Each structure stands twice: as C-alpha cells, then as structure tokens.
Short mmCIF file of C-alpha atoms in Angstrom, two decimals:
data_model
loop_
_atom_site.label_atom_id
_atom_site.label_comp_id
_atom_site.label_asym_id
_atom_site.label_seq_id
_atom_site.Cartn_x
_atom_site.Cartn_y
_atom_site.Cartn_z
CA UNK A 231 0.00 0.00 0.00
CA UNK A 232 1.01 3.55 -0.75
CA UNK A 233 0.37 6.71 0.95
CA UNK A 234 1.21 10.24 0.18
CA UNK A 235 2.46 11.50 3.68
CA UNK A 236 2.58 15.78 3.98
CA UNK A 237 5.58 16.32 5.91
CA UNK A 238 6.31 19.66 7.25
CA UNK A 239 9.15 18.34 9.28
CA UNK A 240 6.56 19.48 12.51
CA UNK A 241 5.06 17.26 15.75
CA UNK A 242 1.94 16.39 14.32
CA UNK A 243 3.09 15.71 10.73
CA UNK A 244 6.34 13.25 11.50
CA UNK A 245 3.94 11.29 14.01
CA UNK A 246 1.68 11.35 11.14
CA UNK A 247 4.02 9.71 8.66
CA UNK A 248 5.17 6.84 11.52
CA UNK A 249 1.56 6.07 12.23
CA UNK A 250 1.00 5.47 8.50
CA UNK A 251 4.20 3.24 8.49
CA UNK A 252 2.63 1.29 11.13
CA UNK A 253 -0.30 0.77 9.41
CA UNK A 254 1.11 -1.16 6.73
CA UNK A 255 1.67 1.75 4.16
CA UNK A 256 5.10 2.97 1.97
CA UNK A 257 5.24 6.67 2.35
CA UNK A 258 5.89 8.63 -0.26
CA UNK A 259 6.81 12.14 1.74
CA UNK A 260 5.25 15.45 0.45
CA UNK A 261 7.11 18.64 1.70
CA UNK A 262 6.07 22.35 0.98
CA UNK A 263 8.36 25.37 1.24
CA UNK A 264 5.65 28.40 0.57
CA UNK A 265 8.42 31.66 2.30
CA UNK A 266 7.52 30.47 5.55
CA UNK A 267 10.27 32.30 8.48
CA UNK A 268 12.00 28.71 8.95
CA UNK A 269 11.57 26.77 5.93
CA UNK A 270 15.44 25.68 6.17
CA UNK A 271 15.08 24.00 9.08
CA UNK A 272 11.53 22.18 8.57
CA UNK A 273 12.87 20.98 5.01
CA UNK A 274 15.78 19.76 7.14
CA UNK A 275 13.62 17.79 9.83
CA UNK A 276 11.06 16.60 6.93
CA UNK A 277 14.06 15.13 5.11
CA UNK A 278 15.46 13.51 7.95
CA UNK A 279 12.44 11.95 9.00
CA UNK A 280 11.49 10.62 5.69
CA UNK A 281 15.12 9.11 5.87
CA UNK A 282 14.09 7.16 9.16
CA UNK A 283 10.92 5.89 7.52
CA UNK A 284 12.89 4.65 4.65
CA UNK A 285 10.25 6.86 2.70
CA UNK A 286 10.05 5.75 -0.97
CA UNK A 287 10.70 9.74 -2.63
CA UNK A 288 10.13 12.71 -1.10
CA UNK A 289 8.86 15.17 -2.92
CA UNK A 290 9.74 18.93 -1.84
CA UNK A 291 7.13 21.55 -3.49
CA UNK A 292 7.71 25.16 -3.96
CA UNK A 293 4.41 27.30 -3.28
CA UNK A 294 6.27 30.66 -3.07
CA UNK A 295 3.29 32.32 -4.87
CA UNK A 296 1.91 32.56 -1.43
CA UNK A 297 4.43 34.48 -0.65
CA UNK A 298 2.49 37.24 -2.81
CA UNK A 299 -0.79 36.32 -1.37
CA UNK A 300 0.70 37.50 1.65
CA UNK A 301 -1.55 38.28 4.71
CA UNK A 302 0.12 36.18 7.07
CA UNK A 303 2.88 36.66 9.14
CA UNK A 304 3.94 33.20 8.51
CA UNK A 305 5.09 34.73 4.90
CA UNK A 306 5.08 38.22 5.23
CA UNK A 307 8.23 39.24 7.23
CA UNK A 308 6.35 42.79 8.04
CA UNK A 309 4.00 41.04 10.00
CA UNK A 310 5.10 39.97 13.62
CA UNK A 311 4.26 36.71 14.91
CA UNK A 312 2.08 37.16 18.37
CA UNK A 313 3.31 34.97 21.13
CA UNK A 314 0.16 32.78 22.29
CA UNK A 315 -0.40 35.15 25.00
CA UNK A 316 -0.77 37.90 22.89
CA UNK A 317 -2.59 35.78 19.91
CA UNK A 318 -6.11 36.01 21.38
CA UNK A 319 -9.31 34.16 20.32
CA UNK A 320 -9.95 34.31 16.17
CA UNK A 321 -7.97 33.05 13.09
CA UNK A 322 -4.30 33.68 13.86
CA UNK A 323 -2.36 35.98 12.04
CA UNK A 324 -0.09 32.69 10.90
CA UNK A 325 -3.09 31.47 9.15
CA UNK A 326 -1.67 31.48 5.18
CA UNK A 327 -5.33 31.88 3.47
CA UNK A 328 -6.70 28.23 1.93
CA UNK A 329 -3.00 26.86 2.23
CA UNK A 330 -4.49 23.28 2.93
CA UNK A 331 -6.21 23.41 -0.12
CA UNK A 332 -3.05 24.21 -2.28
CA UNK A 333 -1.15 21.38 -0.07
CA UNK A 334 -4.19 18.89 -0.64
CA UNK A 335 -4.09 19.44 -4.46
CA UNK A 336 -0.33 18.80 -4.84
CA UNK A 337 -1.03 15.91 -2.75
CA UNK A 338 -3.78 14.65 -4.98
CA UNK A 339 -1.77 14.74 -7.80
CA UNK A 340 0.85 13.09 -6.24
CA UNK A 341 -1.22 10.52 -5.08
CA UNK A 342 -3.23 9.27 -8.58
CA UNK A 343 0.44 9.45 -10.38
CA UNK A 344 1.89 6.98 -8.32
CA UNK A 345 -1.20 4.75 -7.68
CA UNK A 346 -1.42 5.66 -3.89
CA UNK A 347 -4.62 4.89 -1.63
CA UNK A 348 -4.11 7.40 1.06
CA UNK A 349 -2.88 10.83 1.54
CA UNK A 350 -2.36 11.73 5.27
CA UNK A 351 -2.73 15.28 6.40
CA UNK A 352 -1.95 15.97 10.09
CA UNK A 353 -5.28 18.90 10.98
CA UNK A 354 -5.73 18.25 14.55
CA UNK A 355 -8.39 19.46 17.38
CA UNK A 356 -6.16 22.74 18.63
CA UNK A 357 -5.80 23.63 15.20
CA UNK A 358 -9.25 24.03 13.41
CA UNK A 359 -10.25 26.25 16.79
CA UNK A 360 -8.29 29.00 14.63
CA UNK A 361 -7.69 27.57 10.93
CA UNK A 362 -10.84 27.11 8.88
CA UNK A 363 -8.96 25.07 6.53
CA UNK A 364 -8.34 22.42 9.31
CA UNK A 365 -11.85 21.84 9.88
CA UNK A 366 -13.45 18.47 9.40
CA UNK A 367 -16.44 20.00 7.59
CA UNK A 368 -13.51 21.19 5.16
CA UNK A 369 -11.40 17.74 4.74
CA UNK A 370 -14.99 16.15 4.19
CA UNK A 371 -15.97 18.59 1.11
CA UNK A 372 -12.10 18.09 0.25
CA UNK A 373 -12.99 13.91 -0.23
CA UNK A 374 -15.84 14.66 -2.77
CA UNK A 375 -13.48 16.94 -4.82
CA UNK A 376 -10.51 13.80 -5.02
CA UNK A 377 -13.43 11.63 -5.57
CA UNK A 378 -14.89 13.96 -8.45
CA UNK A 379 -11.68 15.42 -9.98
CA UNK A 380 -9.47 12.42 -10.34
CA UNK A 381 -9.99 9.26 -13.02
CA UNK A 382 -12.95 6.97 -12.53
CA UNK A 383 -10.13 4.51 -11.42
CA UNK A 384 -8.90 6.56 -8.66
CA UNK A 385 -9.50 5.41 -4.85
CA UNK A 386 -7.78 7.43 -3.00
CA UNK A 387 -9.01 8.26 0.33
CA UNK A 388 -8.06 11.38 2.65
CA UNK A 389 -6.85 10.51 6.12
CA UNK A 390 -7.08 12.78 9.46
CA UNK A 391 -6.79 10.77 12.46
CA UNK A 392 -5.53 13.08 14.39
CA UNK A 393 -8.55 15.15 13.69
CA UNK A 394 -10.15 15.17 17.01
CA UNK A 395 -6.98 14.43 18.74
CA UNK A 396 -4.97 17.25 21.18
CA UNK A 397 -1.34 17.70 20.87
CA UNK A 398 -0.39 15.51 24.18
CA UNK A 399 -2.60 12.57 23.16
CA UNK A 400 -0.63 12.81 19.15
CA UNK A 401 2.70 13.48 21.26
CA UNK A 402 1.50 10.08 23.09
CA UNK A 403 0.88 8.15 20.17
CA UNK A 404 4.17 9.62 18.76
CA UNK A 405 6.12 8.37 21.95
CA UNK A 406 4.85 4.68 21.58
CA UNK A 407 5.68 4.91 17.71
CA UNK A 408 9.66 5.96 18.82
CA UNK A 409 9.03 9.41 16.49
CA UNK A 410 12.68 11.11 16.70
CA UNK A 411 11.70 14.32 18.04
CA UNK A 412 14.39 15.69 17.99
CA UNK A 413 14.36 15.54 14.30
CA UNK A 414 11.35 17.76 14.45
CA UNK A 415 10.75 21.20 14.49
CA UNK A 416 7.38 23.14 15.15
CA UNK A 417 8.70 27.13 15.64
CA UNK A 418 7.15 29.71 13.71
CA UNK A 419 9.97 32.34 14.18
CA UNK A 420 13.53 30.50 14.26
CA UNK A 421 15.33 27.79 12.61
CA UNK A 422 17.96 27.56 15.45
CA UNK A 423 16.55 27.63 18.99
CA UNK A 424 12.85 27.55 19.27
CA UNK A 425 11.52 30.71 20.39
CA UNK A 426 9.21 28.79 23.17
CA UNK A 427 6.19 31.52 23.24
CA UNK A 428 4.85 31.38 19.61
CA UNK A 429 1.75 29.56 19.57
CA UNK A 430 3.17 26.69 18.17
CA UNK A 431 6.15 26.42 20.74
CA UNK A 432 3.41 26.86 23.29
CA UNK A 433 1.17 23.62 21.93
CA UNK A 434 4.48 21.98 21.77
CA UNK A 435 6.20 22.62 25.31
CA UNK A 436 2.67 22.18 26.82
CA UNK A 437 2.47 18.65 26.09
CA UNK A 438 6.03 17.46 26.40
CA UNK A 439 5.10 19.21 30.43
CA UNK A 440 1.92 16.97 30.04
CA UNK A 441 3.66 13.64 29.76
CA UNK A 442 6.47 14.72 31.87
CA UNK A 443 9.57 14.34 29.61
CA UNK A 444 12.06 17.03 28.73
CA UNK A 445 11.55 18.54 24.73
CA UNK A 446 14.70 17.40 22.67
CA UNK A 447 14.64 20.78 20.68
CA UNK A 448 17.01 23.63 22.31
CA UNK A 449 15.09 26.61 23.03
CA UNK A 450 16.06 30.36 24.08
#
C-alpha cells in the first residue's frame, strides 16, 4: 500500500508519517516550502524523518506564490508573529489563506500518479479552533473533490486521524511509535533555537510538560 504523507518536518506531521508506516503503508513524503520564516530547518527535519521511515521519494514543493498572497505573518516578514499570549481568540495571524487546499491538491496529484490509496494530512483538534482550513467539515468537502476530480479509477481516500486528537494525546501516540523528536521542528519564528512563546512552541512545550519528559529541541 502507498500513501502520500505531507511532511512539514513538525510534531503532528512526522507522528503522522510513523503512524501510517505502522499501518502497513510505503510513504511517499510530500514537503512544501511556501516563504515560511523557517523553511530551512523544517525541510531539514522533513528530510530527515522521511530518511528514518525509509520513505520511498520525497517530494519537496515550492508554493512561493503565497508568498504574494501574503496576509500572514507566517510569509510576510512585516508582520510579527504574536506569542500565544498575545494571539487572542480568532484566526491567527499565521493562518496562510486556503493553504491546505493548495497542499491537498499537490497531494492529490501526487497521489493518482503513483497509484497511492491514502494521503495523510496531520489537521488536529487545537488547530481548526483557529484555521478554517483544518476543519473536518472542510477535509470532508475536500474527499468529494478527489473523488470527483481524479480518473474513474482513482480510490484514494483522505486521512485525518488526528482530527479530534490534542497535541499531548498525538505526542502520546508519537512516543509509543519511537518518532525522533528531535528531528522535528514546530517554531514559527527561528530555525535555530525555538523561540518557546509562539503559539506553536506553546502547543508543543505544553504537552512534552503533560507527559512529563524534557523537549529534545534547544530553546532560548
């Protein structure tokens, strides 16, 4: 069985990818670098993890056009990224507008070119509070449009299950798997030592405190 795994090189993603491994499936990594602040570093992680899983290619996508969309601080260096303190309720200022659906596309293709029954996207409970894009309303509609846009042929079905998961009960699953975390890398501002109060750093430190082990990452 084949699976198209996106890989960002993050928690959720690389847990992702070993979880499909477990299940039976050869991962065929899917990496996008779209001007985000530490895209050096998450191509870095994504590679090495899809080295680990023995991953059969890994593909590494440029989407810098979004770097013209703009509108998120993710890709627009002239907008700061809040800590989670400051972020407040509301879609987050790192949210890239529709970037799952770009991501999901790319992965479709990927997917019916090289036969592949599954594509595994890592959206997850914390996330879809703030990204409408991570929504499970939005990976359902996403379904019908690989079921309707690809050959008659084509089976390929669109797998969350982390979707009503929290980042300690993924980091869980992740810890029985043996996920390298310290291949990983989930800051939004720096590719060197993790800033520790973005919003992602926060997700991230909160459940390593949760299970009571020490984060592998350096931070500040």
């Amino acid at each position: 069985m084949k699976a198209v795994c996106l890989l960002s090189g993050g928690m959720d993603s690389s847990t992702l990818a070993y979880l499909a491994k477990s299940e039976g499936y050869e991962i065929y990594a899917l990496h996008f670098t779209y001007g985000q602040r530490t895209e050096e570093k998450e191509r870095e992680c994504a590679k090495r993890i899809a080295r680990h899983l023995n991953a059969v290619e890994f593909l590494d996508v440029s989407l810098t056009y979004l770097i013209q969309v703009g509108a998120s601080s993710l890709t627009d260096p002239s907008i700061p990224v809040k800590s989670h303190a400051e972020a407040g309720n509301g879609i987050p200022q790192t949210y890239v507008p529709f970037r799952n659906a770009n991501l999901l596309a790319v992965a479709t293709s990927f997917a019916e070119s090289r036969g592949a029954e599954a594509i595994y996207i890592g959206v997850q409970a914390s996330d879809y509070s703030g990204y409408p894009d991570c929504r499970p309303e939005f990976i359902d509609a996403f379904q019908q449009v690989i079921a309707l846009g690809t050959r008659p042929d084509t089976n390929i079905s669109l797998k969350t299950p982390f979707v009503h998961l929290n980042k300690t009960e993924i980091l869980k699953i992740g810890m029985d798997l043996k996920v390298p975390y310290e291949d990983t890398w989930s800051c939004y501002l720096d590719g060197e030592a993790a800033c520790g109060i973005c919003g992602s750093c926060h997700f991230r430190k909160e459940a390593f405190q949760a299970i009571g082990i020490d984060d592998p990452i350096p931070y500040r």
